[in-house]
Coordinates of C-alpha atoms in Angstrom, one line a residue:
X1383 CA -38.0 82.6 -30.5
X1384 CA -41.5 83.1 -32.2
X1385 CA -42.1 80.6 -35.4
X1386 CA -44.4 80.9 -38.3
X1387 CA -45.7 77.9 -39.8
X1388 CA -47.5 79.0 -42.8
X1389 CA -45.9 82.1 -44.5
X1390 CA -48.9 83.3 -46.9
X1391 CA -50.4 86.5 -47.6
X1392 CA -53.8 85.1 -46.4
X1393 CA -52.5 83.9 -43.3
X1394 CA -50.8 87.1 -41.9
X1395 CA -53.4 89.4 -42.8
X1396 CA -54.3 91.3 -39.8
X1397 CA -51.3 90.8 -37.9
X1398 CA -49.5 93.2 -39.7
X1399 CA -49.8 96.4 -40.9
X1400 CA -49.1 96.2 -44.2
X1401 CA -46.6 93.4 -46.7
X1402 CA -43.8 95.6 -46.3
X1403 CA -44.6 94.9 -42.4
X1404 CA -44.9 91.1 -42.8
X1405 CA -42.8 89.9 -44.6
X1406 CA -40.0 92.1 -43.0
X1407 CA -41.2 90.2 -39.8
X1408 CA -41.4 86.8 -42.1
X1409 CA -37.3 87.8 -42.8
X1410 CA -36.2 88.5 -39.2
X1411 CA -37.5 84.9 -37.9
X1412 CA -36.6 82.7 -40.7
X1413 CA -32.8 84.3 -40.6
X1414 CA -32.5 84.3 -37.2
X1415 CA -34.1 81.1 -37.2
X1416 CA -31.8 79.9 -39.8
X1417 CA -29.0 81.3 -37.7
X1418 CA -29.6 79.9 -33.9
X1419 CA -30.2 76.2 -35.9
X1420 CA -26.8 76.3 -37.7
X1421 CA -25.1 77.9 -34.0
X1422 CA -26.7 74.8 -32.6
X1423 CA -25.3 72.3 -35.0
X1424 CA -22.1 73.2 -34.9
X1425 CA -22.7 73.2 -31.1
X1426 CA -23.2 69.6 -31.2
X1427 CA -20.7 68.3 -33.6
X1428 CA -18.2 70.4 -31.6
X1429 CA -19.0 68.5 -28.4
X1430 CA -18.6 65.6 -30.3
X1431 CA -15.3 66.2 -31.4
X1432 CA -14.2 67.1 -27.8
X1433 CA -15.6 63.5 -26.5
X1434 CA -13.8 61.9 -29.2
X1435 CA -10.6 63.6 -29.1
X1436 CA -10.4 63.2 -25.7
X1437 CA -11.4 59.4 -25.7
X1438 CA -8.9 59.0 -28.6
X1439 CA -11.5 58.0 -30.9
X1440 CA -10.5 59.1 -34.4
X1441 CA -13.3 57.6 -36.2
X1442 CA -16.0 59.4 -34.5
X1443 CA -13.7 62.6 -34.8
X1444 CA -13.7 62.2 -38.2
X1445 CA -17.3 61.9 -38.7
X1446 CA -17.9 65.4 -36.8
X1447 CA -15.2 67.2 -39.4
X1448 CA -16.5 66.1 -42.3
X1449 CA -20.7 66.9 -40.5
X1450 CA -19.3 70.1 -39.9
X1451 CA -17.3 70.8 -43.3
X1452 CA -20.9 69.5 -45.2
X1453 CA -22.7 72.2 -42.5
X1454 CA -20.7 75.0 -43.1
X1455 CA -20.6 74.7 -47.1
X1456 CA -24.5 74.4 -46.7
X1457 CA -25.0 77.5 -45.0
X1458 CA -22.2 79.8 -46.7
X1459 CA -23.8 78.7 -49.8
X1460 CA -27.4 79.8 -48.8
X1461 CA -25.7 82.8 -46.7
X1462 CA -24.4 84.4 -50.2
X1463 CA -27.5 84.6 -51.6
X1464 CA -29.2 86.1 -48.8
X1465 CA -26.1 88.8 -48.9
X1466 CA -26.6 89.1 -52.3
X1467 CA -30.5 90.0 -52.2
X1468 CA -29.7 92.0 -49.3
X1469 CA -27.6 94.6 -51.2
X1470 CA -30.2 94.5 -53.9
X1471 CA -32.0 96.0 -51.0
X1472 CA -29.8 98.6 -50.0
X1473 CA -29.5 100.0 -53.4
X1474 CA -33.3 100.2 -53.9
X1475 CA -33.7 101.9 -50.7
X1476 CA -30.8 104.5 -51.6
X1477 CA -32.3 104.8 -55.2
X1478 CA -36.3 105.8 -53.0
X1479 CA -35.5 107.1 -49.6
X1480 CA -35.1 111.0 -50.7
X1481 CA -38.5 110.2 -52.3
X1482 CA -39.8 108.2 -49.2
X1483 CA -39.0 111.1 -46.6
X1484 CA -40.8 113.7 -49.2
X1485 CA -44.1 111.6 -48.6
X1486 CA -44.0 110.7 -52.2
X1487 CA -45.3 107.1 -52.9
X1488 CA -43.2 104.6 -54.2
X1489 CA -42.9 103.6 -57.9
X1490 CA -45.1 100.2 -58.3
X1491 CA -41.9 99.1 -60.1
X1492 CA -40.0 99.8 -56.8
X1493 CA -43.0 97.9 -54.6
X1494 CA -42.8 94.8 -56.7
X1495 CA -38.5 94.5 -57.2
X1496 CA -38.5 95.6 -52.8
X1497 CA -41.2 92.4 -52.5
X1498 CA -39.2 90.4 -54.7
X1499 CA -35.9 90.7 -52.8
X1500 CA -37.8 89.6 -49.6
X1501 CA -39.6 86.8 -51.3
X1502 CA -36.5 86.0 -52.5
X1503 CA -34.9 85.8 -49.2
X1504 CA -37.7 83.8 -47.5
X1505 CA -37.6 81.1 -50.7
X1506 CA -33.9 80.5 -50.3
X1507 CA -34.0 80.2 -46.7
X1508 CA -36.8 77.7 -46.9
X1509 CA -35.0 75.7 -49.2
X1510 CA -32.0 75.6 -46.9
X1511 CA -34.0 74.6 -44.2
X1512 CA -36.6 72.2 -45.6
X1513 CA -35.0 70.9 -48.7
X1514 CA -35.4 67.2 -48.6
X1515 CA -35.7 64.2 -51.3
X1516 CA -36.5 61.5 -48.5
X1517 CA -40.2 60.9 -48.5
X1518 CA -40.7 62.3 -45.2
X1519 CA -44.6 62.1 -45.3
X1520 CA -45.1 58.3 -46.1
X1521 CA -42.5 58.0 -43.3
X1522 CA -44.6 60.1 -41.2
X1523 CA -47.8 58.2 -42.3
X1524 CA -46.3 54.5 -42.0
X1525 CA -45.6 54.7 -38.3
X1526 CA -48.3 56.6 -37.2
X1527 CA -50.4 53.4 -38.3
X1528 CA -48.5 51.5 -36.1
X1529 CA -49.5 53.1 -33.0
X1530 CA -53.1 52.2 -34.3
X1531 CA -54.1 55.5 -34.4
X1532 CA -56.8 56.1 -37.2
X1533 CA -57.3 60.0 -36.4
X1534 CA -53.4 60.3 -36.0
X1535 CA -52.6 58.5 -38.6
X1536 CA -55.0 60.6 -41.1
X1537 CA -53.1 63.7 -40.3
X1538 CA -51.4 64.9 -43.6
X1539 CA -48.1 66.2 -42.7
X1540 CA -47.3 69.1 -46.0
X1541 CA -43.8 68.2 -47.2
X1542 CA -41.8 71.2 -48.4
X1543 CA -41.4 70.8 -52.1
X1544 CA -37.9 72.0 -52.2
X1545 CA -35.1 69.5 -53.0
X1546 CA -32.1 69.1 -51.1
X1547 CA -28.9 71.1 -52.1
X1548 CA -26.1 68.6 -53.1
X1549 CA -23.2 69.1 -50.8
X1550 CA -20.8 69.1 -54.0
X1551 CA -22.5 72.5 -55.4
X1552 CA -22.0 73.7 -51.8
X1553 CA -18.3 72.9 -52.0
X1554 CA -18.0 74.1 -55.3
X1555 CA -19.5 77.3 -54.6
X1556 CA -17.1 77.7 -51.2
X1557 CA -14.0 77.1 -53.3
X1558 CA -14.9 79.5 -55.8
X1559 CA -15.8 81.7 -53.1
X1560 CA -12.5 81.7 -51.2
X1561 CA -10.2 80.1 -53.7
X1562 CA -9.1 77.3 -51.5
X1563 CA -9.2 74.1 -52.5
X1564 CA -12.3 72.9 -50.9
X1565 CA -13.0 69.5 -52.7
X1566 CA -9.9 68.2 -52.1
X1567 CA -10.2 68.6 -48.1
X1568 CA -13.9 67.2 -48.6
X1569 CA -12.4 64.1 -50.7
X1570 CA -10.0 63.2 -47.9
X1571 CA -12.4 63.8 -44.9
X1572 CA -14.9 61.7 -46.7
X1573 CA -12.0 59.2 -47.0
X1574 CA -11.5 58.8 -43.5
X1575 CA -15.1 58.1 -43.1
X1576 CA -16.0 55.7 -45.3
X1577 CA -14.5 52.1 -45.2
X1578 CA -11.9 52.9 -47.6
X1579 CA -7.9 52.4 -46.8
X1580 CA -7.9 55.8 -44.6
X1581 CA -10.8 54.8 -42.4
X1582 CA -8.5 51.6 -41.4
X1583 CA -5.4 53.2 -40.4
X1584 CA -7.7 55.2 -37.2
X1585 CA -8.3 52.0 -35.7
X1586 CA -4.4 50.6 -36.3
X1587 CA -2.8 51.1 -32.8
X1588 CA 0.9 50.3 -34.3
X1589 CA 2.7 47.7 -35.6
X1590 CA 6.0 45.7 -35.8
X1591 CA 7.8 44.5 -38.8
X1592 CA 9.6 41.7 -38.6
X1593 CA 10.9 41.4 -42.2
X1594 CA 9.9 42.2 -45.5
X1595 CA 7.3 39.3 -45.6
X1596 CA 6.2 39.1 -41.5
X1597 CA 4.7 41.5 -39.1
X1598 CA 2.3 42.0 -35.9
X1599 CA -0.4 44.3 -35.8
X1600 CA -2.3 45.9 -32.5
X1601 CA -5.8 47.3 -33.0
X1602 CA -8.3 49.4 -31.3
X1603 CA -11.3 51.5 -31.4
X1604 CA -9.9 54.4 -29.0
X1605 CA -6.2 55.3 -29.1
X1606 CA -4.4 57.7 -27.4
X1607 CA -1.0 57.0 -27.9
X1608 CA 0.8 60.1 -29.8
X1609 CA 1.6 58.1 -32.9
X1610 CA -1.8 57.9 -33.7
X1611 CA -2.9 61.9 -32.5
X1612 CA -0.1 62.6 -34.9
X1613 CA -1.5 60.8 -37.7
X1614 CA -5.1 62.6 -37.3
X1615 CA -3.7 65.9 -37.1
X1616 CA -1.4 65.3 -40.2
X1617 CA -4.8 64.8 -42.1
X1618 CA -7.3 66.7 -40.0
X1619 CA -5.5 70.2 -39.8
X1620 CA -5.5 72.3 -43.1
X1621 CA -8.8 71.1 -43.9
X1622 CA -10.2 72.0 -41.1
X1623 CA -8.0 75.3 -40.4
X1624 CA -9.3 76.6 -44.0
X1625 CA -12.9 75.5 -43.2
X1626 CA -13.5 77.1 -40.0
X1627 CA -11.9 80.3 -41.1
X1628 CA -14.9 80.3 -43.4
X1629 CA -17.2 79.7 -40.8
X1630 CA -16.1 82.4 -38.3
X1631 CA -16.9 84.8 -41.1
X1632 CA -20.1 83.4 -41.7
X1633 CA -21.6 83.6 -39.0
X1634 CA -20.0 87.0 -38.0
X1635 CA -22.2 88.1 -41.3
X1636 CA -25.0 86.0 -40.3
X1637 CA -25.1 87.8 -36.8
X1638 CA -25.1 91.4 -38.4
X1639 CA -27.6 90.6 -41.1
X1640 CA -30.5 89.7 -38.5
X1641 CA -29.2 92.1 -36.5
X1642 CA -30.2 94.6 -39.4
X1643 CA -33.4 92.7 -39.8
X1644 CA -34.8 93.3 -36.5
X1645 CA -34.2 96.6 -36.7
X1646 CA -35.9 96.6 -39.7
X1647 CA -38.8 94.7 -38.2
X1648 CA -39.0 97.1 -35.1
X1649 CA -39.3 100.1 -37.4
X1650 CA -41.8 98.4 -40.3
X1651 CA -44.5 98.9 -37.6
X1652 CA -44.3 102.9 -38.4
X1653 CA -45.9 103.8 -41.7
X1654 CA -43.5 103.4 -44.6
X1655 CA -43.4 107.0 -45.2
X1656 CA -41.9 107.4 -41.8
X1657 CA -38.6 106.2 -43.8
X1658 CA -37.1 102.8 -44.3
X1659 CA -34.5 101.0 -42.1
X1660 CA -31.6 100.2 -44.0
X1661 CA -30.3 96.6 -43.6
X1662 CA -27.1 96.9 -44.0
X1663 CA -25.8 98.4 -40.7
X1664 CA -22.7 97.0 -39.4
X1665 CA -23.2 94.6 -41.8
X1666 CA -19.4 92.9 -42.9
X1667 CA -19.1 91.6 -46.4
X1668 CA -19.4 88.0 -47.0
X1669 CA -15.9 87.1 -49.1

């Protein structure tokens, strides 16, 4: 997959045709970009949870749910804005295209609100993918002066000036979205993370009472007795039932939208009165 690093007017002029042509392009990478990077992710925390089912480690399989509930809320909450400047799209190229295939030039209204949608898309997905608050840059600079590089260590390294997304506006958004009750499942995932009460029990192999004062405890970091399997799928399963229903749909829209977008791209290298590409083939609606 092709990248572009700087996504300006003054840097892609010459490669394409035109800015309908570029930033059509400047679409199709970042969303399939965008795309391949979340497929990846959830590749990884996946294999993860295999490992750690497998070795009865409920901890780590803990820590992949709730990675992969916080990167699935993240993308479906960038992935309905892009559908939602997508069918601005569609409708402006429904409102032009009679006009288009008559050779008639666009209104300069219609130029600016087409650009806008794309600009839009490209701003959103940028913030998905580069929104930080950690001061990445004095990170950067601070151990590259440790390898006693002077030339290296001059390099400036451009931060992105988006902000992170807070997960909690991501979860919000999903329950809203799918009228589930989203923050709840986060609230006890993130209690079998963190070293609160639920945390302790995955690591409690059993125990035996002796009276209402006495007992004996076993513990263990990896336990695959079925007591314990039993226990993680009590807490683990409609969370994470609900939550991957979400993210089959996701990227089942994700996969048609850059579909659409490289068609678009393959046919922005005809002149614009050849007629537009509409994005929205096979696209599936993003509940």
């Amino acid at each position: 997959m092709y990248e572009i690093y700087q996504i300006s007017a003054e840097r892609l002029q010459g490669y394409f045709p035109d800015a309908f042509s570029s930033l059509t392009h400047c679409c199709e990478y970042l969303v399939g970009f965008w795309l391949y990077r979340h497929a990846y992710k959830m590749n990884a925390y996946d294999d993860g949870l295999k490992y750690s089912l497998s070795a009865g480690n409920w901890l780590i399989a803990f820590t992949c749910l709730r990675n992969m509930f916080e990167e699935i809320a993240h993308y479906n909450f960038y992935l309905s804005r892009i559908e939602r400047n997508v069918k601005k799209i569609d409708q402006l190229e429904k409102n032009e295209t009679k006009r288009v295939r008559q050779g008639k030039r666009p209104s300069d209204k219609w130029i600016k609100d087409y650009i806008s949608c794309d600009l839009e898309i490209i701003r959103n997905i940028e913030k998905a993918l580069q929104g930080s608050d950690f001061d990445w840059a004095s990170w950067i600079k601070q151990n590259l002066q440790g390898l006693h590089d002077e030339g290296l260590a001059s390099q400036a390294f451009k931060q992105s000036e988006s902000r992170k997304t807070h997960v909690n506006d991501c979860i919000s958004h999903m329950e809203k979205g799918h009228n589930k009750p989203f923050s709840a499942y986060y609230d006890i995932l993130s209690e079998m993370v963190h070293p609160n009460f639920g945390s302790n029990t995955l690591v409690i192999k059993t125990r035996e009472k002796f009276n209402q004062t006495f007992g004996r405890v076993w513990m263990a970091g990896a336990i695959q007795e079925q007591e314990a399997a039993c226990w993680f799928f009590e807490v683990a399963s409609e969370p994470m039932a609900e939550t991957l229903a979400v993210s089959t749909r996701n990227l089942s829209v994700a996969k048609n939208l850059y579909s659409a977008f490289q068609r678009r791209a393959e046919a922005s290298s005809s002149a614009l009165g050849h007629g537009l590409v509409k994005p929205n083939a096979d696209r599936q609606k993003l509940n």
